CSV table of C-alpha atoms and ligand atoms in Angstrom, one decimal:
chain,number,residue,atom,x,y,z
A,277,UNK,CA,3.4,-45.0,12.5
A,278,UNK,CA,0.5,-42.5,11.2
A,279,UNK,CA,-2.7,-43.5,12.2
A,280,UNK,CA,-4.9,-44.9,9.5
A,281,UNK,CA,-7.7,-42.5,8.4
A,282,UNK,CA,-10.9,-43.5,9.7
A,283,UNK,CA,-14.0,-44.0,6.6
A,284,UNK,CA,-16.5,-41.2,7.4
A,285,UNK,CA,-19.9,-40.4,5.7
A,286,UNK,CA,-19.6,-37.2,3.4
A,287,UNK,CA,-23.2,-36.9,3.8
A,288,UNK,CA,-23.2,-36.7,7.8
A,289,UNK,CA,-20.3,-34.5,7.3
A,290,UNK,CA,-22.2,-31.8,5.2
A,291,UNK,CA,-25.0,-31.9,7.4
A,292,UNK,CA,-22.7,-31.3,10.4
A,293,UNK,CA,-21.1,-28.4,8.7
A,294,UNK,CA,-24.7,-27.1,7.7
A,295,UNK,CA,-25.8,-27.2,10.9
A,296,UNK,CA,-22.8,-25.0,12.2
A,297,UNK,CA,-21.0,-27.7,13.9
A,298,UNK,CA,-16.9,-27.9,14.1
A,299,UNK,CA,-15.5,-31.2,12.5
A,300,UNK,CA,-12.3,-32.9,13.8
A,301,UNK,CA,-9.1,-33.2,12.2
A,302,UNK,CA,-9.6,-36.8,10.7
A,303,UNK,CA,-12.8,-35.9,9.2
A,304,UNK,CA,-11.5,-32.5,7.4
A,305,UNK,CA,-8.3,-34.7,6.1
A,306,UNK,CA,-10.6,-37.5,5.0
A,307,UNK,CA,-12.9,-34.9,2.8
A,308,UNK,CA,-9.8,-33.4,1.1
A,309,UNK,CA,-8.0,-36.8,0.5
A,310,UNK,CA,-11.2,-38.4,-0.6
A,311,UNK,CA,-12.4,-35.6,-2.9
A,312,UNK,CA,-8.9,-35.3,-4.4
A,313,UNK,CA,-8.8,-39.0,-5.1
A,314,UNK,CA,-12.3,-38.8,-6.7
A,315,UNK,CA,-14.2,-40.8,-4.4
A,316,UNK,CA,-16.1,-37.7,-2.9
A,317,UNK,CA,-18.3,-36.7,-5.5
A,318,UNK,CA,-18.2,-32.9,-7.1
A,319,UNK,CA,-21.9,-32.6,-6.0
A,320,UNK,CA,-21.1,-33.8,-2.3
A,321,UNK,CA,-18.1,-31.2,-2.3
A,322,UNK,CA,-20.0,-28.2,-3.6
A,323,UNK,CA,-22.4,-28.7,-0.8
A,324,UNK,CA,-19.5,-29.0,1.6
A,325,UNK,CA,-18.1,-25.8,0.4
A,326,UNK,CA,-21.6,-23.8,0.4
A,327,UNK,CA,-21.6,-24.9,4.0
A,328,UNK,CA,-18.4,-23.7,4.9
A,329,UNK,CA,-18.9,-20.6,3.1
A,330,UNK,CA,-22.0,-20.0,5.5
A,331,UNK,CA,-21.1,-21.5,8.6
A,332,UNK,CA,-17.0,-20.7,8.3
A,333,UNK,CA,-14.2,-23.0,10.1
A,334,UNK,CA,-12.7,-22.2,13.4
A,335,UNK,CA,-9.0,-21.7,13.8
A,336,UNK,CA,-8.3,-25.6,14.5
A,337,UNK,CA,-10.3,-26.5,11.3
A,338,UNK,CA,-8.6,-24.1,9.3
A,339,UNK,CA,-5.2,-25.1,10.2
A,340,UNK,CA,-5.9,-28.7,9.6
A,341,UNK,CA,-7.9,-28.0,6.3
A,342,UNK,CA,-4.7,-26.1,4.8
A,343,UNK,CA,-2.3,-28.9,5.6
A,344,UNK,CA,-4.5,-31.1,4.1
A,345,UNK,CA,-4.6,-29.5,1.0
A,346,UNK,CA,-1.1,-28.3,1.1
A,347,UNK,CA,-0.1,-32.0,1.5
A,348,UNK,CA,-2.5,-33.3,-1.0
A,349,UNK,CA,0.4,-33.4,-3.3
A,350,UNK,CA,4.4,-33.0,-3.1
A,351,UNK,CA,5.8,-30.2,-1.1
A,352,UNK,CA,8.8,-29.0,-3.5
A,353,UNK,CA,12.3,-28.8,-2.2
A,354,UNK,CA,14.0,-25.6,-3.6
A,355,UNK,CA,17.1,-26.0,-1.2
A,356,UNK,CA,19.6,-25.9,-4.3
A,357,UNK,CA,18.4,-22.4,-5.0
A,358,UNK,CA,20.8,-20.3,-3.0
A,359,UNK,CA,18.8,-17.0,-3.7
A,360,UNK,CA,16.0,-15.9,-1.5
A,361,UNK,CA,12.8,-17.3,-2.7
A,362,UNK,CA,10.0,-14.9,-2.5
A,363,UNK,CA,6.8,-15.0,-4.1
A,364,UNK,CA,3.5,-12.7,-4.4
A,365,UNK,CA,-0.2,-13.8,-4.9
A,366,UNK,CA,-3.3,-11.6,-5.3
A,367,UNK,CA,-6.7,-12.5,-3.5
A,368,UNK,CA,-8.2,-11.7,-7.2
A,369,UNK,CA,-9.3,-8.6,-9.1
A,370,UNK,CA,-10.2,-7.6,-12.3
A,371,UNK,CA,-7.7,-6.4,-14.8
A,372,UNK,CA,-4.9,-7.3,-12.3
A,373,UNK,CA,-2.3,-8.7,-14.4
A,374,UNK,CA,0.4,-7.6,-12.1
A,375,UNK,CA,1.9,-11.0,-11.5
A,376,UNK,CA,3.2,-11.4,-14.9
A,377,UNK,CA,5.5,-8.5,-15.1
A,378,UNK,CA,6.3,-8.6,-11.5
A,379,UNK,CA,8.0,-11.9,-11.3
A,380,UNK,CA,10.5,-11.6,-14.1
A,381,UNK,CA,11.3,-7.7,-12.7
A,382,UNK,CA,12.2,-9.3,-9.2
A,383,UNK,CA,13.7,-12.2,-10.6
A,384,UNK,CA,16.0,-9.8,-13.1
A,385,UNK,CA,17.2,-8.0,-9.4
A,386,UNK,CA,18.4,-11.7,-8.0
A,387,UNK,CA,15.6,-13.0,-6.1
A,388,UNK,CA,14.1,-16.4,-7.0
A,389,UNK,CA,10.4,-16.1,-7.8
A,390,UNK,CA,8.8,-20.1,-7.8
A,391,UNK,CA,5.5,-18.7,-8.6
A,392,UNK,CA,2.0,-20.8,-8.4
A,393,UNK,CA,-1.0,-19.1,-9.5
A,394,UNK,CA,-4.6,-20.0,-10.2
A,395,UNK,CA,-7.0,-19.4,-13.0
A,396,UNK,CA,-10.0,-17.3,-13.3
A,397,UNK,CA,-11.8,-17.4,-10.2
A,398,UNK,CA,-15.7,-15.9,-10.3
A,399,UNK,CA,-15.5,-12.6,-12.1
A,400,UNK,CA,-11.8,-12.2,-11.8
A,401,UNK,CA,-9.1,-13.2,-14.1
A,402,UNK,CA,-6.5,-15.9,-13.5
A,403,UNK,CA,-3.0,-15.5,-14.1
A,404,UNK,CA,-2.6,-18.9,-15.8
A,405,UNK,CA,-5.4,-18.2,-18.5
A,406,UNK,CA,-3.6,-15.0,-19.5
A,407,UNK,CA,-0.1,-16.6,-19.7
A,408,UNK,CA,-1.8,-19.3,-21.8
A,409,UNK,CA,-2.7,-17.0,-24.4
A,410,UNK,CA,1.0,-17.0,-25.4
A,411,UNK,CA,0.9,-19.7,-28.2
A,412,UNK,CA,2.3,-22.8,-26.6
A,413,UNK,CA,3.0,-21.7,-23.1
A,414,UNK,CA,2.0,-24.4,-20.4
A,415,UNK,CA,1.5,-23.8,-16.8
A,416,UNK,CA,1.4,-27.4,-15.8
A,417,UNK,CA,4.6,-28.5,-14.9
A,418,UNK,CA,5.5,-31.8,-12.8
A,419,UNK,CA,7.6,-30.8,-9.7
A,420,UNK,CA,11.1,-32.0,-11.2
A,421,UNK,CA,10.5,-29.5,-13.9
A,422,UNK,CA,9.2,-26.8,-11.4
A,423,UNK,CA,12.4,-27.2,-9.8
A,424,UNK,CA,14.5,-27.7,-12.7
A,425,UNK,CA,13.3,-24.0,-14.3
A,426,UNK,CA,13.5,-21.9,-10.9
A,427,UNK,CA,17.1,-23.5,-10.3
A,428,UNK,CA,18.1,-22.6,-14.1
A,429,UNK,CA,16.1,-19.1,-14.2
A,430,UNK,CA,15.3,-18.1,-10.9
A,431,UNK,CA,11.6,-17.9,-11.9
A,432,UNK,CA,8.8,-20.4,-12.8
A,433,UNK,CA,5.1,-19.4,-13.7
A,434,UNK,CA,3.3,-22.4,-13.2
A,435,UNK,CA,-0.1,-23.5,-11.9
A,436,UNK,CA,-1.4,-26.5,-9.3
A,437,UNK,CA,-1.1,-29.9,-11.0
A,438,UNK,CA,-1.9,-33.6,-10.3
A,439,UNK,CA,0.9,-33.7,-8.5
A,440,UNK,CA,1.2,-30.0,-6.9
A,441,UNK,CA,-1.4,-29.0,-4.5
A,442,UNK,CA,-4.2,-31.1,-6.5
A,443,UNK,CA,-6.5,-30.5,-3.8
A,444,UNK,CA,-6.5,-26.6,-4.7
A,445,UNK,CA,-6.6,-27.5,-8.2
A,446,UNK,CA,-10.0,-29.2,-7.8
A,447,UNK,CA,-11.6,-27.3,-5.2
A,448,UNK,CA,-10.7,-24.0,-6.9
A,449,UNK,CA,-12.1,-25.2,-10.4
A,450,UNK,CA,-15.3,-26.2,-8.3
A,451,UNK,CA,-15.8,-23.0,-6.0
A,452,UNK,CA,-15.4,-21.0,-9.5
A,453,UNK,CA,-18.8,-22.9,-10.9
A,454,UNK,CA,-20.9,-22.9,-7.5
A,455,UNK,CA,-20.9,-19.5,-6.0
A,456,UNK,CA,-18.5,-20.9,-3.3
A,457,UNK,CA,-15.4,-18.4,-3.5
A,458,UNK,CA,-16.0,-15.6,-1.1
A,459,UNK,CA,-15.2,-16.9,2.3
A,460,UNK,CA,-12.3,-16.3,4.4
A,461,UNK,CA,-11.2,-19.7,5.1
A,462,UNK,CA,-11.9,-21.1,1.8
A,463,UNK,CA,-9.6,-18.2,-0.2
A,464,UNK,CA,-7.0,-18.4,2.8
A,465,UNK,CA,-6.5,-21.9,2.5
A,466,UNK,CA,-6.3,-21.9,-1.2
A,467,UNK,CA,-3.7,-19.3,-1.4
A,468,UNK,CA,-1.7,-20.5,1.5
A,469,UNK,CA,-1.7,-24.1,0.6
A,470,UNK,CA,-0.1,-23.3,-2.8
A,471,UNK,CA,2.4,-20.8,-1.2
A,472,UNK,CA,3.6,-22.9,1.4
A,473,UNK,CA,4.1,-25.5,-1.3
A,474,UNK,CA,6.7,-24.0,-2.7
A,475,UNK,CA,9.5,-24.0,-0.2
A,476,UNK,CA,9.5,-20.0,0.2
A,477,UNK,CA,11.4,-17.6,2.4
A,478,UNK,CA,8.7,-15.0,2.4
A,479,UNK,CA,5.5,-13.9,0.7
A,480,UNK,CA,4.0,-10.8,-0.2
A,481,UNK,CA,0.0,-10.6,-0.6
A,482,UNK,CA,-2.0,-8.2,-2.8
A,483,UNK,CA,-5.2,-8.3,-0.7
A,484,UNK,CA,-7.8,-6.6,-2.7
A,485,UNK,CA,-10.5,-4.3,-1.4
A,486,UNK,CA,-13.6,-3.0,-3.6
A,487,UNK,CA,-16.5,-3.8,-5.8
A,488,UNK,CA,-14.4,-6.2,-7.8
A,489,UNK,CA,-12.9,-7.7,-5.3
A,490,UNK,CA,-13.9,-10.6,-3.0
A,491,UNK,CA,-13.4,-8.7,0.2
A,492,UNK,CA,-15.6,-5.4,-0.3
A,493,UNK,CA,-14.3,-3.4,2.6
A,494,UNK,CA,-11.3,-3.1,4.6
A,495,UNK,CA,-12.3,-4.6,7.7
A,496,UNK,CA,-12.8,-7.9,5.8
A,497,UNK,CA,-9.9,-7.5,4.0
A,498,UNK,CA,-7.8,-6.7,7.1
A,499,UNK,CA,-9.4,-10.4,8.4
A,500,UNK,CA,-8.2,-12.2,5.3
A,501,UNK,CA,-4.8,-10.7,5.7
A,502,UNK,CA,-4.5,-11.6,9.2
A,503,UNK,CA,-5.9,-15.0,8.6
A,504,UNK,CA,-2.9,-15.8,6.0
A,505,UNK,CA,-0.2,-14.0,8.0
A,506,UNK,CA,-1.3,-16.4,10.9
A,507,UNK,CA,-0.9,-19.5,8.7
A,508,UNK,CA,2.3,-18.3,7.4
A,509,UNK,CA,3.6,-17.6,10.9
A,510,UNK,CA,2.7,-21.0,11.9
A,511,UNK,CA,4.6,-22.5,9.1
A,512,UNK,CA,7.7,-19.9,9.7
A,513,UNK,CA,7.0,-18.1,6.5
A,514,UNK,CA,7.3,-14.2,7.0
A,515,UNK,CA,4.2,-12.7,5.2
A,516,UNK,CA,3.6,-9.3,4.1
A,517,UNK,CA,0.0,-8.2,3.2
A,518,UNK,CA,-0.7,-4.9,1.3
A,519,UNK,CA,-4.5,-3.9,1.0
A,520,UNK,CA,-5.0,-2.3,-2.5
A,521,UNK,CA,-7.9,-0.6,-4.3
A,522,UNK,CA,-10.1,-2.8,-6.5
A,523,UNK,CA,-13.2,-0.4,-7.0
A,524,UNK,CA,-11.9,-0.1,-10.6
A,525,UNK,CA,-10.0,-2.5,-12.7
A,526,UNK,CA,-6.3,-2.0,-12.6
A,527,UNK,CA,-5.2,-0.8,-16.0
A,528,UNK,CA,-6.8,-0.6,-19.2
A,529,UNK,CA,-6.8,-4.2,-20.4
A,530,UNK,CA,-9.4,-6.9,-19.1
A,531,UNK,CA,-9.3,-10.7,-20.7
A,532,UNK,CA,-6.6,-12.6,-21.4
A,533,UNK,CA,-4.5,-12.1,-24.6
A,534,UNK,CA,-5.1,-8.4,-23.9
A,535,UNK,CA,-3.5,-8.4,-20.5
A,536,UNK,CA,-0.2,-10.2,-21.7
A,537,UNK,CA,-0.1,-7.2,-24.1
A,538,UNK,CA,-0.2,-4.7,-21.3
A,539,UNK,CA,2.2,-7.0,-18.8
A,540,UNK,CA,4.6,-6.3,-21.9
A,541,UNK,CA,4.1,-2.7,-21.9
A,542,UNK,CA,5.0,-2.6,-17.9
A,543,UNK,CA,8.0,-4.3,-18.4
A,544,UNK,CA,9.2,-2.2,-21.2
A,545,UNK,CA,8.4,0.6,-19.0
A,546,UNK,CA,5.5,2.4,-20.6
A,547,UNK,CA,2.3,0.6,-18.7
A,548,UNK,CA,-0.6,2.1,-17.4
A,549,UNK,CA,0.4,4.1,-14.2
A,550,UNK,CA,-1.4,2.2,-11.9
A,551,UNK,CA,-0.4,-1.0,-12.9
A,552,UNK,CA,3.4,0.2,-13.2
A,553,UNK,CA,2.9,1.7,-9.8
A,554,UNK,CA,1.5,-1.2,-8.0
A,555,UNK,CA,3.9,-3.8,-10.0
A,556,UNK,CA,7.0,-1.8,-8.5
A,557,UNK,CA,5.3,-1.2,-4.8
A,558,UNK,CA,5.0,-5.1,-4.8
A,559,UNK,CA,8.3,-5.7,-6.1
A,560,UNK,CA,9.9,-3.4,-3.0
A,561,UNK,CA,8.1,-5.3,-0.6
A,562,UNK,CA,9.7,-8.8,-1.9
A,563,UNK,CA,13.1,-7.3,-2.3
A,564,UNK,CA,12.9,-6.2,1.4
A,565,UNK,CA,11.2,-9.5,2.3
A,566,UNK,CA,14.6,-11.3,0.6
A,567,UNK,CA,16.6,-8.7,2.6
A,568,UNK,CA,15.3,-7.2,5.4
A,569,UNK,CA,18.3,-5.0,5.8
A,570,UNK,CA,18.0,-3.3,2.1
A,571,UNK,CA,16.9,0.4,1.8
A,572,UNK,CA,13.6,0.9,0.0
A,573,UNK,CA,14.6,3.7,-1.9
A,574,UNK,CA,17.5,1.1,-3.0
A,575,UNK,CA,15.0,-1.5,-3.7
A,576,UNK,CA,12.9,0.4,-6.3
A,577,UNK,CA,16.0,1.5,-8.0
A,578,UNK,CA,16.8,-1.8,-8.5
A,579,UNK,CA,13.8,-2.8,-10.0
A,580,UNK,CA,13.7,0.3,-12.0
A,581,UNK,CA,16.7,-0.4,-13.6
A,582,UNK,CA,15.8,-4.0,-14.4
A,583,UNK,CA,13.0,-2.6,-16.4
A,584,UNK,CA,15.5,0.2,-18.1
A,585,UNK,CA,18.1,-2.2,-19.0
A,586,UNK,CA,15.7,-4.6,-20.7
A,587,UNK,CA,16.8,-7.6,-18.5
A,588,UNK,CA,13.5,-7.9,-16.9
A,589,UNK,CA,11.7,-8.4,-20.5
A,590,UNK,CA,14.7,-10.8,-21.3
A,591,UNK,CA,13.9,-12.7,-18.1
A,592,UNK,CA,10.3,-12.9,-19.2
A,593,UNK,CA,11.1,-14.3,-22.5
A,594,UNK,CA,13.3,-17.0,-21.0
A,595,UNK,CA,10.5,-18.1,-18.9
A,596,UNK,CA,8.3,-18.1,-21.9
A,597,UNK,CA,10.7,-20.2,-23.8
A,598,UNK,CA,11.4,-22.8,-20.9
A,599,UNK,CA,7.6,-23.4,-20.4
A,600,UNK,CA,7.3,-24.3,-23.9
A,601,UNK,CA,5.7,-20.6,-25.1
A,602,UNK,CA,7.1,-18.8,-28.2
A,603,UNK,CA,9.5,-16.0,-26.5
A,604,UNK,CA,9.0,-13.9,-30.1
A,605,UNK,CA,5.7,-12.6,-28.2
A,606,UNK,CA,7.6,-10.2,-26.4
A,607,UNK,CA,8.7,-8.2,-29.9
A,608,UNK,CA,5.9,-9.5,-32.0
A,609,UNK,CA,2.3,-8.9,-30.2
A,610,UNK,CA,0.3,-10.1,-33.4
A,611,UNK,CA,0.9,-13.5,-32.0
A,612,UNK,CA,-1.5,-12.8,-29.3
A,613,UNK,CA,-5.1,-13.9,-30.3
A,614,UNK,CA,-7.4,-10.9,-30.6
A,615,UNK,CA,-11.4,-11.5,-31.0
A,616,UNK,CA,-12.5,-10.1,-34.6
A,617,UNK,CA,-15.2,-7.7,-33.5
A,618,UNK,CA,-14.9,-4.6,-32.0
A,619,UNK,CA,-17.9,-2.4,-30.4
A,620,UNK,CA,-17.3,0.9,-28.7
A,621,UNK,CA,-18.9,2.2,-25.8
A,622,UNK,CA,-19.6,6.0,-25.4
A,623,UNK,CA,-20.3,8.7,-23.0
A,624,UNK,CA,-24.0,9.8,-22.8
A,625,UNK,CA,-22.8,13.4,-21.2
A,626,UNK,CA,-20.2,15.6,-20.5
A,627,UNK,CA,-18.5,15.3,-17.1
A,628,UNK,CA,-15.9,13.5,-14.8
A,629,UNK,CA,-16.2,9.7,-14.6
A,630,UNK,CA,-17.1,9.0,-10.9
A,631,UNK,CA,-17.1,5.3,-11.2
A,632,UNK,CA,-16.2,2.4,-13.3
A,633,UNK,CA,-17.3,-0.3,-11.5
A,634,UNK,CA,-14.8,-3.2,-11.3
A,635,UNK,CA,-17.5,-6.1,-10.3
A,636,UNK,CA,-19.5,-5.0,-13.8
A,637,UNK,CA,-16.8,-5.1,-16.2
A,638,UNK,CA,-15.3,-8.5,-14.5
A,639,UNK,CA,-18.5,-10.0,-14.8
A,640,UNK,CA,-18.9,-8.6,-18.3
A,641,UNK,CA,-15.5,-10.4,-19.3
A,642,UNK,CA,-16.6,-13.8,-18.1
A,643,UNK,CA,-19.9,-13.2,-20.0
A,644,UNK,CA,-17.8,-12.3,-23.2
A,645,UNK,CA,-15.8,-15.6,-22.5
A,646,UNK,CA,-12.6,-14.7,-20.8
A,647,UNK,CA,-13.8,-16.7,-17.8
A,648,UNK,CA,-15.5,-20.1,-17.2
A,649,UNK,CA,-19.5,-20.5,-16.3
A,650,UNK,CA,-19.1,-24.3,-15.9
A,651,UNK,CA,-15.6,-25.9,-14.8
A,652,UNK,CA,-15.1,-28.0,-18.0
A,653,UNK,CA,-15.2,-24.3,-20.5
A,654,UNK,CA,-12.5,-23.4,-22.1
A,655,UNK,CA,-11.5,-19.5,-21.9
A,656,UNK,CA,-11.5,-17.7,-25.0
A,657,UNK,CA,-7.9,-15.7,-25.0
A,658,UNK,CA,-8.8,-13.0,-27.4
A,659,UNK,CA,-12.2,-11.4,-26.1
A,660,UNK,CA,-11.8,-8.7,-23.6
A,661,UNK,CA,-12.5,-5.1,-22.8
A,662,UNK,CA,-10.3,-2.1,-22.9
A,663,UNK,CA,-11.1,0.8,-21.0
A,664,UNK,CA,-10.2,4.1,-22.2
A,665,UNK,CA,-11.9,6.4,-19.4
A,666,UNK,CA,-11.4,5.5,-15.8
A,667,UNK,CA,-12.0,7.0,-12.3
A,668,UNK,CA,-11.3,10.9,-12.2
A,669,UNK,CA,-11.2,11.4,-16.3
A,670,UNK,CA,-13.0,14.4,-18.0
A,671,UNK,CA,-15.0,13.3,-20.7
A,672,UNK,CA,-17.8,14.9,-23.4
A,673,UNK,CA,-20.4,13.2,-24.7
A,674,UNK,CA,-19.8,10.7,-27.6
A,675,UNK,CA,-16.1,10.1,-26.2
A,676,UNK,CA,-14.9,6.6,-26.1
A,677,UNK,CA,-15.2,5.1,-22.6
A,678,UNK,CA,-14.3,1.5,-23.6
A,679,UNK,CA,-14.1,-1.0,-26.4
A,680,UNK,CA,-15.4,-4.6,-26.4
A,681,UNK,CA,-13.7,-7.1,-28.4
A,682,UNK,CA,-16.0,-10.0,-29.0
A,683,UNK,CA,-16.4,-13.2,-31.0
A,684,UNK,CA,-20.4,-13.8,-30.6
A,685,UNK,CA,-23.3,-11.4,-30.6
A,686,UNK,CA,-25.3,-13.2,-27.8
A,687,UNK,CA,-22.3,-13.0,-25.6
A,688,UNK,CA,-21.8,-9.3,-26.7
A,689,UNK,CA,-25.5,-8.4,-25.7
A,690,UNK,CA,-24.6,-10.2,-22.2
A,691,UNK,CA,-21.8,-8.4,-22.0
A,692,UNK,CA,-23.2,-4.8,-22.8
A,693,UNK,CA,-26.3,-5.2,-20.4
A,694,UNK,CA,-23.5,-4.6,-17.6
A,695,UNK,CA,-21.1,-2.3,-19.5
A,696,UNK,CA,-23.7,0.2,-20.3
A,697,UNK,CA,-24.2,0.6,-16.9
A,698,UNK,CA,-20.4,0.6,-15.4
A,699,UNK,CA,-19.4,4.0,-15.9
A,700,UNK,CA,-21.1,6.9,-14.0
A,701,UNK,CA,-20.4,10.5,-15.2
A,702,UNK,CA,-21.0,13.5,-13.3
A,703,UNK,CA,-20.5,17.0,-13.0
A,704,UNK,CA,-18.0,17.2,-10.3
A,705,UNK,CA,-14.7,15.3,-10.3
A,706,UNK,CA,-14.4,12.3,-7.6
A,707,UNK,CA,-12.4,12.4,-4.6
A,708,UNK,CA,-9.0,10.9,-5.2
A,709,UNK,CA,-8.9,7.2,-3.7
A,710,UNK,CA,-5.5,5.8,-2.9
A,711,UNK,CA,-4.2,2.8,-5.0
A,712,UNK,CA,-2.7,1.4,-1.3
A,713,UNK,CA,-5.0,1.5,1.8
A,714,UNK,CA,-2.8,-0.1,4.1
A,715,UNK,CA,0.2,-2.6,4.9
A,716,UNK,CA,0.1,-5.3,7.2
A,717,UNK,CA,1.2,-6.7,9.7
B,1012,LIG,N1,-6.2,-16.9,-5.3
B,1012,LIG,C1,-6.4,-18.0,-5.0
B,1012,LIG,O1,-5.5,-19.0,-5.1
B,1012,LIG,N2,-7.6,-18.8,-4.2
B,1012,LIG,C2,-8.7,-17.9,-4.0
B,1012,LIG,O2,-9.4,-18.6,-3.3
B,1012,LIG,C3,-8.8,-16.7,-4.3
B,1012,LIG,C4,-7.6,-16.2,-4.8
């Protein structure tokens, strides 16, 4: 018989965590359970999350917290899927649409990808918000439908729901609006609770490092990666973490619908070099995790072939259709929303772009309406930023650095206050910064 959960005072637990004391398993499970069922309020949970952000969770606390989130809903049973089941998750970046082309490319290579993603978080974009810019596409699937789609197509692109990791669904939205994102225990429990609910054979993590990431330096990104690898190991799920650059946005498109268009470019074989390269590198890791005996060169060839043959694009169209979206989006980009007004940003001098700041661009996109300021906000799928010049590019005064798509003049002004400072131009070209900064374990 399982022990009944004791009653606790949320105020006392907030105070204890605020004062740096550890909470026991019953207390932490109680918080997650009671917040999920609505009996702990948003304001109390926000205070608790802020206390965790400052005080952290020790290893025992993190294990309990992650378990409680994982078991807040149903854990999937994908036992009838015979292919290896491998997923990928990013810790969050700007212009990071990699999951969208990656999942169908890998699925086209015969590896099942039961992907559970997130919405925009802080200044970073969310795969679910981007996918929902496809007319009709739904990311809210009940467990039965989730499993049925993976069994049929070898891929699903869904989110947390009332029944799938509901605790993360609520805590994630609350963190987004309360400045409680940048915490190693909160990020790792959020990611790993979703991923462990997917009944995976392996997981590839893209741990972002730099101005536009939640982890600003390699040391903290490495700590985050080790924390998640440890949670995976405790559950018998192999995890590979790739540390990648997020000092400047990935690709050229930052927003929602425009990122779907750029994802389609990757699936058609003509995406921006950085997005394409990262997609293929992470795809290699996924194929090798699925079959550790597989040669990397052969994995890369399979991924290239999935794109060149059009199979990856077909898989994407089929999952869009299965999730209620209009599959014609793969051939007709006019189905994607574009905000009515455009504003160019131009170079003030000749020189080399030495910085295109991911944080400034990410916050500007949120200010335009591509992300949320409050939990209840709707995102505007048609607004966003297209970058014409990135680090290392040579520009002359008056050349286009980027273009803003907007709907509202006030929002534009707020975004421009950041974008006008986002590019740095100097006489000398900047040193090369590699896209991949390390792979763990
Ligand atoms: N992705 C998630 O799912 N959760 C986080 O906290 C950060 C990135």
